Amino acid sequence: MYKRHLPTTSNTHTPNSTMVKTKELSEDTRNRIVDLHQAGKTESAIGKQLDVKKSTVGAIIRKWKTYKTTTNLPRSGAPRKISARGVKMITRT
């Protein structure tokens, strides 16, 4: 016999409730993370000190080790098909 799944009364997962886009860290904060790492602090200690997630600290350190920079690198994606002037014309109408 198959069990029938009944809907529950509590909605534990709502769309887009768990993943929230966050602002990028300032370059000053990223540089401080690298400086603390070079001083011998652990990722978790840096995260607690600067109130940043340990995974974020690790990602910044990994990026610094790979590219020797903490600045934002260009993102992938197709170039714009319409000029800035064209966008203004469309939004105006």
Coordinates of C-alpha atoms in Angstrom, one line a residue:
M1 CA 0.0 0.0 0.0
Y2 CA 1.3 3.5 -0.9
K3 CA 1.4 6.2 1.7
R4 CA -0.4 9.4 0.8
H5 CA 1.5 12.6 1.3
L6 CA -0.6 15.1 3.1
P7 CA 0.3 18.8 3.0
T8 CA 1.7 20.1 6.3
T9 CA 0.4 23.1 8.0
S10 CA 3.8 24.7 8.6
N11 CA 5.6 26.1 5.6
T12 CA 9.2 25.6 6.3
H13 CA 10.5 26.7 2.9
T14 CA 9.3 29.7 1.0
P15 CA 10.9 30.6 -2.3
N16 CA 13.8 32.9 -2.1
S17 CA 13.8 33.0 1.7
T18 CA 17.1 31.2 2.3
M19 CA 19.4 32.6 -0.4
V20 CA 19.8 36.4 -0.1
K21 CA 22.0 38.4 -2.3
T22 CA 24.5 40.4 -0.2
K23 CA 26.5 43.4 -0.9
E24 CA 30.1 42.9 -1.9
L25 CA 32.7 43.5 0.7
S26 CA 34.6 46.8 0.5
E27 CA 38.1 46.6 -0.9
D28 CA 39.4 47.8 2.5
T29 CA 37.8 44.8 4.3
R30 CA 39.2 42.4 1.7
N31 CA 42.7 43.9 2.1
R32 CA 42.3 43.5 5.9
I33 CA 41.4 39.9 5.5
V34 CA 44.6 39.3 3.4
D35 CA 46.7 41.2 5.9
L36 CA 45.4 39.2 8.8
H37 CA 45.9 35.9 6.8
Q38 CA 49.5 36.9 6.1
A39 CA 49.9 37.7 9.9
G40 CA 49.1 34.0 10.5
K41 CA 45.5 34.2 11.7
T42 CA 43.1 31.4 10.8
E43 CA 40.1 31.9 8.6
S44 CA 37.7 31.4 11.4
A45 CA 39.5 33.9 13.6
I46 CA 39.5 36.5 10.8
G47 CA 35.8 35.9 10.2
K48 CA 35.0 36.4 13.9
Q49 CA 37.1 39.5 14.1
L50 CA 35.7 41.2 11.1
D51 CA 32.2 39.7 11.4
V52 CA 32.4 37.9 8.0
K53 CA 31.5 34.3 7.2
K54 CA 34.5 31.8 7.3
S55 CA 33.6 30.7 3.7
T56 CA 33.8 34.3 2.5
V57 CA 37.2 34.8 4.2
G58 CA 38.4 31.5 2.5
A59 CA 37.1 32.7 -0.9
I60 CA 38.9 36.0 -0.6
I61 CA 42.1 34.4 0.5
R62 CA 41.9 31.8 -2.4
K63 CA 41.3 34.6 -4.9
W64 CA 44.3 36.6 -3.5
K65 CA 46.5 33.5 -3.8
T66 CA 45.4 32.9 -7.4
Y67 CA 45.3 36.4 -8.8
K68 CA 47.4 38.4 -6.2
T69 CA 44.6 41.0 -6.1
T70 CA 41.5 41.7 -4.0
T71 CA 39.8 43.9 -6.5
N72 CA 36.7 42.8 -8.3
L73 CA 37.5 40.9 -11.5
P74 CA 35.4 41.2 -14.6
R75 CA 32.4 38.9 -14.7
S76 CA 31.4 36.8 -17.6
G77 CA 28.5 37.6 -19.8
A78 CA 27.6 38.9 -23.2
P79 CA 28.2 42.5 -24.0
R80 CA 25.3 44.9 -24.0
K81 CA 23.3 44.9 -27.3
I82 CA 22.1 48.4 -26.7
S83 CA 24.0 51.6 -25.9
A84 CA 23.5 53.7 -22.8
R85 CA 21.8 56.3 -24.9
G86 CA 19.4 53.7 -26.3
V87 CA 18.5 52.6 -22.7
K88 CA 17.7 56.2 -21.8
M89 CA 15.5 56.5 -24.8
I90 CA 13.6 53.3 -24.0
T91 CA 13.1 54.2 -20.3
R92 CA 11.9 57.7 -21.2
T93 CA 9.0 56.4 -23.2

